[in-house]
Tab-separated table of C-alpha atoms and ligand atoms in Angstrom:
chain	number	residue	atom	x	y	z
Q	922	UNK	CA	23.962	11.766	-1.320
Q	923	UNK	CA	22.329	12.159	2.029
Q	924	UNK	CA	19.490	9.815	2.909
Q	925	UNK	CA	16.906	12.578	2.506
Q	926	UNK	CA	17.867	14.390	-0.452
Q	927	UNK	CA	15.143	13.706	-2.684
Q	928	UNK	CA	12.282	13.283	-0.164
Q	929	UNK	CA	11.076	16.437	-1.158
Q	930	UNK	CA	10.439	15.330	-4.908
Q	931	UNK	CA	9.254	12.013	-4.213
Q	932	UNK	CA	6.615	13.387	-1.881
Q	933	UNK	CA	5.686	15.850	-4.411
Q	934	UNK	CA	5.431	13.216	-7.191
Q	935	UNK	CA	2.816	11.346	-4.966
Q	936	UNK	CA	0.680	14.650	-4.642
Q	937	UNK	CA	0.856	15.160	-8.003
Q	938	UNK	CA	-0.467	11.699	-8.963
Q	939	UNK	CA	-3.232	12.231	-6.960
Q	940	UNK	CA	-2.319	11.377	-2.853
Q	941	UNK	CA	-4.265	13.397	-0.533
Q	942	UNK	CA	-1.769	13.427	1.844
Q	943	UNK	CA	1.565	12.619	2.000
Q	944	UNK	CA	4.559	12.231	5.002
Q	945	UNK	CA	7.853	10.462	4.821
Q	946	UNK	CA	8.124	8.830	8.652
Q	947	UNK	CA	11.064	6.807	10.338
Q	948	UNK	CA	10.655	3.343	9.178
Q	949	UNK	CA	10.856	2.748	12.969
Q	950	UNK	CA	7.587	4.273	13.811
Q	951	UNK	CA	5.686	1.318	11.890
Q	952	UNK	CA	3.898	-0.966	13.774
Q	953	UNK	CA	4.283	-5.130	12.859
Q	954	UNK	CA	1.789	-7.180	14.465
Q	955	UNK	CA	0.812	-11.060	14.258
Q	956	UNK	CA	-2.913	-10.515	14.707
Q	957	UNK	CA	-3.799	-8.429	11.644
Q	958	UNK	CA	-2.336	-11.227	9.518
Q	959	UNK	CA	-5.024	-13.744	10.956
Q	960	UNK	CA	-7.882	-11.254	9.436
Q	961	UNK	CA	-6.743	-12.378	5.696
Q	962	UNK	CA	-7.720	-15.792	6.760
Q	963	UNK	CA	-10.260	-15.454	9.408
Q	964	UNK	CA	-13.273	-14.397	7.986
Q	965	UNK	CA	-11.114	-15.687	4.950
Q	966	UNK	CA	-10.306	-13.395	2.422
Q	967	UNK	CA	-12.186	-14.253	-1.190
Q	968	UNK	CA	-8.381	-13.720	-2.343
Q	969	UNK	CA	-6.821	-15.235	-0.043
Q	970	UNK	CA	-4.070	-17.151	-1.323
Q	971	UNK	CA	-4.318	-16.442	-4.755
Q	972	UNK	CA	-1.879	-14.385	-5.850
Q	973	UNK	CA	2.293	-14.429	-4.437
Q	974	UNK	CA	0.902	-10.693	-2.783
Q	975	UNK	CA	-0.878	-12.037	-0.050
Q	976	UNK	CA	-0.666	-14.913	2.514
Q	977	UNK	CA	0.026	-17.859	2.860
Q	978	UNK	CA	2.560	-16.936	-0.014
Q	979	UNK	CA	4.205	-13.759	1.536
Q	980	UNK	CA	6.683	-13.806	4.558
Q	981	UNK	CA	4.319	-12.462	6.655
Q	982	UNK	CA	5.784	-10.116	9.745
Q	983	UNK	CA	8.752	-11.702	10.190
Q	984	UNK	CA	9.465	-10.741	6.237
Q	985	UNK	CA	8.532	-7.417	6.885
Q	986	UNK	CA	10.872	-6.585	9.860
Q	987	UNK	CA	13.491	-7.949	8.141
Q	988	UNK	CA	12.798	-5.525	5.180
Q	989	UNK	CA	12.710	-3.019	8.155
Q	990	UNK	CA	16.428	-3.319	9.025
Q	991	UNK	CA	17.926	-1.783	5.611
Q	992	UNK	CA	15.195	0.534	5.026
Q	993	UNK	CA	15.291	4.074	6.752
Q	994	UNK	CA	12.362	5.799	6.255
Q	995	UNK	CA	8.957	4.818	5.033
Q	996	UNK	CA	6.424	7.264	2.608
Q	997	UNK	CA	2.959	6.929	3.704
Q	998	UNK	CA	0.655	7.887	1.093
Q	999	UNK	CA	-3.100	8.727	1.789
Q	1000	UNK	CA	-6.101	9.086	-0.663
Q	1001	UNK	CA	-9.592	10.527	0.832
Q	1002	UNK	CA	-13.035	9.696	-0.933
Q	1003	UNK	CA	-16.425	9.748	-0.495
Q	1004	UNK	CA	-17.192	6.441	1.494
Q	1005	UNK	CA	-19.304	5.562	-0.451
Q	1006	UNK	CA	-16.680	4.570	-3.408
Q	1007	UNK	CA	-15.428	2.257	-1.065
Q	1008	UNK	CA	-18.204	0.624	-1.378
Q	1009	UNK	CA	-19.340	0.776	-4.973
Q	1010	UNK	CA	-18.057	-0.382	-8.640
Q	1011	UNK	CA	-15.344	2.357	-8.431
Q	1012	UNK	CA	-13.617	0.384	-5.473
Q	1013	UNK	CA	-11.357	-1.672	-7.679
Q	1014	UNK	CA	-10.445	1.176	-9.796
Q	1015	UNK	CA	-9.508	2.910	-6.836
Q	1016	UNK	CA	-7.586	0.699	-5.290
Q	1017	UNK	CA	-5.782	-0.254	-8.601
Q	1018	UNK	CA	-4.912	3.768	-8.738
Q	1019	UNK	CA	-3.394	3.149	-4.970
Q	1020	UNK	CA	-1.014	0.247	-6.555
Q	1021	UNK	CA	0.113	2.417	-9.201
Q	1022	UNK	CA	0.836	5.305	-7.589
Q	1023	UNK	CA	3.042	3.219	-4.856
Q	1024	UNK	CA	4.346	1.677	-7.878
Q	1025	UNK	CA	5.347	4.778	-9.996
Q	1026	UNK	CA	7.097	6.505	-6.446
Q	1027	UNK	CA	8.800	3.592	-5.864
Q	1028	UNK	CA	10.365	3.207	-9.221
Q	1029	UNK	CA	11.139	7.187	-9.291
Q	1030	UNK	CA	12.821	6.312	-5.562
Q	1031	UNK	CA	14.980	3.540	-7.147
Q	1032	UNK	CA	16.172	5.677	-9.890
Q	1033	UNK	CA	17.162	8.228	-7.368
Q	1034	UNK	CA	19.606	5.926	-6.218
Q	1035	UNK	CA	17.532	4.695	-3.280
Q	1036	UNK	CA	17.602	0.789	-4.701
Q	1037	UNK	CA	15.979	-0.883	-1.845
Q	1038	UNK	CA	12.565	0.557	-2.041
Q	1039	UNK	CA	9.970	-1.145	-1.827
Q	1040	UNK	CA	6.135	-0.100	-2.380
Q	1041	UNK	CA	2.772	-1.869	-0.586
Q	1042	UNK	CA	-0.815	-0.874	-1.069
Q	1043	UNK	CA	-4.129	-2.302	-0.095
Q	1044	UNK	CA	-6.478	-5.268	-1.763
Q	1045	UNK	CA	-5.305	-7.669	-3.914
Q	1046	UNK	CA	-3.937	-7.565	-6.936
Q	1047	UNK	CA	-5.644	-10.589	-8.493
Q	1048	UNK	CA	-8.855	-8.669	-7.614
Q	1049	UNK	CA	-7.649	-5.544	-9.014
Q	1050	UNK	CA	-5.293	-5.997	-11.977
Q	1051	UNK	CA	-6.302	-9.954	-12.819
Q	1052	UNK	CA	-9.574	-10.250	-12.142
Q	1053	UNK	CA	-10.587	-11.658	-15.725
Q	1054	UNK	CA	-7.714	-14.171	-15.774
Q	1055	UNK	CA	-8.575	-17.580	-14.697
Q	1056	UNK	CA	-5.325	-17.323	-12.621
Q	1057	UNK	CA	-2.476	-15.802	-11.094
Q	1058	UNK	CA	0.278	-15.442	-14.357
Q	1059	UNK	CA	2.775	-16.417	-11.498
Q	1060	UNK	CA	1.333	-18.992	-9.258
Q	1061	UNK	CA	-0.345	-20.609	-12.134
Q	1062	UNK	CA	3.402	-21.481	-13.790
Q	1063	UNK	CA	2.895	-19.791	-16.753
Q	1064	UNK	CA	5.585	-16.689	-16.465
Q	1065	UNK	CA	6.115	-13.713	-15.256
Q	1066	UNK	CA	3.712	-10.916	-13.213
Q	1067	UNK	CA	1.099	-9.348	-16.103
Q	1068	UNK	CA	1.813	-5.752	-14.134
Q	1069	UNK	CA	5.219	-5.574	-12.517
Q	1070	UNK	CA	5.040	-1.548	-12.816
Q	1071	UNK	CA	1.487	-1.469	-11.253
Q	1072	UNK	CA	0.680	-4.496	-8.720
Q	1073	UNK	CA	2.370	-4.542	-5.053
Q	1074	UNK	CA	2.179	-6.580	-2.527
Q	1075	UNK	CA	-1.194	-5.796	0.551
Q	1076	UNK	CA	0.235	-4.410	3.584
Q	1077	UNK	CA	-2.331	-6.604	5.241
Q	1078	UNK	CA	-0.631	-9.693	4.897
Q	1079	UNK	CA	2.648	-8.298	6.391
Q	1080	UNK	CA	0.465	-7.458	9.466
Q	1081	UNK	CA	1.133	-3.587	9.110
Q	1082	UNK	CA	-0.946	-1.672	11.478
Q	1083	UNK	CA	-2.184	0.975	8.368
Q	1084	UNK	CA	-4.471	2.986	11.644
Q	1085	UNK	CA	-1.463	3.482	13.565
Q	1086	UNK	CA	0.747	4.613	11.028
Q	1087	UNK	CA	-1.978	7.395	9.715
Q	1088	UNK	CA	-1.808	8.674	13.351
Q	1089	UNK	CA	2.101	8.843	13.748
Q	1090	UNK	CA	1.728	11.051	10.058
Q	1091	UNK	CA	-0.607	13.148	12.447
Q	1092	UNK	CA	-3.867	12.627	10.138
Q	1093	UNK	CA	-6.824	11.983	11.755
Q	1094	UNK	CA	-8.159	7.955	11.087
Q	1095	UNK	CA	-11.624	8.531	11.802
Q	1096	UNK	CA	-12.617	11.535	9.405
Q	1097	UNK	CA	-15.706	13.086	9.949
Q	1098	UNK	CA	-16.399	15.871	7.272
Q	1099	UNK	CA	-18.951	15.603	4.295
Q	1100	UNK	CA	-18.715	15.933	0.660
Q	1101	UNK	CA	-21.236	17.996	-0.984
Q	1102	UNK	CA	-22.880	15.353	-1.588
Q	1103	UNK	CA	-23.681	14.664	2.423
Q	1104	UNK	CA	-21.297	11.656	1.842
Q	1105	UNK	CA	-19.019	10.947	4.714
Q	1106	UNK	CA	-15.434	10.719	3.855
Q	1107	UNK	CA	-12.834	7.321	4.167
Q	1108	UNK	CA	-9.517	7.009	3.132
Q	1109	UNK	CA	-6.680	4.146	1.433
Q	1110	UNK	CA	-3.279	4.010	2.149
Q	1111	UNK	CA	-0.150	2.497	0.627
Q	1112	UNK	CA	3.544	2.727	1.472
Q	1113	UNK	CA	6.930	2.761	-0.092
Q	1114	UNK	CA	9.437	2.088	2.258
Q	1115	UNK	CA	12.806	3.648	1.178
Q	1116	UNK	CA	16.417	2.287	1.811
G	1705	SF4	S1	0.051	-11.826	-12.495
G	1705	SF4	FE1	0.859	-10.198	-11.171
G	1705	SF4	S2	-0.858	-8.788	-10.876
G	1705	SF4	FE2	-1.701	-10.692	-11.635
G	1705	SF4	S3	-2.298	-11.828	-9.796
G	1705	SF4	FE3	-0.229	-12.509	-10.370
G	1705	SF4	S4	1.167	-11.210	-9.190
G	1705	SF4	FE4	-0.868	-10.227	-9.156
């Protein structure tokens, strides 16, 4: 199989699950860097460090470049919404619709014989998936993850630069245009990287 045989359907199963935008880049063209790890701690995070999905319990950059060096190409995956959601009641459902969809491309990568995917989304996934749970199923001792088919690990604490990326897809970061509602428009983005 070449390395890019079924890029087509995997970019077409993200659309259809609801991405706004979809590209599948050179894992290459992502950007590591040190600093935007130090945001999950400084102003700290409310999650921070309570789930294995974020720092301190995630390897951090270094992790990630290593994951870098037997992955070829990377699937950036963009949703666009009012801004407004962002900052409403709908924000966790939104973010746990990121995680999923991530999740579901990833798995449908993995069956298509690319085994060393791996999927990463925004927020984290105590907030969004374990929220009413006294604790993480996994850092509390007690078993196994509650949503290995839906919960990934935040590109945040692997100090991926999300902006950057969105520009090398050629999508503009800083989107100006109005709902019919006169409500500016944001975006969230995940990734699957695929090796
Ligand atoms: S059980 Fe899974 S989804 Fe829940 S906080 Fe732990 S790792 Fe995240």
């Amino acid at each position: 199989m070449d390395e890019t045989t079924h890029f087509d359907e995997l970019e077409q199963l993200a659309m259809s699950l609801g991405a706004t935008n979809v590209a599948i880049r050179s894992a290459a063209e992502i950007q590591v860097e040190e600093e935007l790890v130090s945001f999950c701690k400084n102003p700290r995070c409310p999650n921070y460090g309570l789930s294995p999905s974020c720092p301190p319990h995630v390897s951090g950059p270094d992790g990630f470049r290593k994951l870098l060096e037997d992955r070829s190409h990377v699937l950036v995956v963009r949703i666009v919404v009012p801004s407004s959601v962002l900052f409403s009641g709908e924000r966790r459902e939104l973010m746990a619709f990121l995680h999923e969809l991530v999740a579901t491309v990833e798995l449908a990568a993995i069956e298509n014989g690319y085994t060393k995917s791996k999927a990463f989304a925004g927020g984290s996934c105590k907030d969004l998936f374990c929220f009413a749970d006294d604790d993480c199923n996994v850092l509390g001792g007690k078993g196994d993850c509650r949503n290995p088919d839906r919960a990934r690990q935040s590109m945040s604490g692997f100090g991926v630069n999300v902006s950057h990326l969105i520009k090398t897809c050629g999508w503009e970061s800083n989107i100006k245009i109005k709902d019919p509602s006169d409500d500016l428009m944001n975006w969230v983005a995940g990734i699957v990287l695929l090796g």
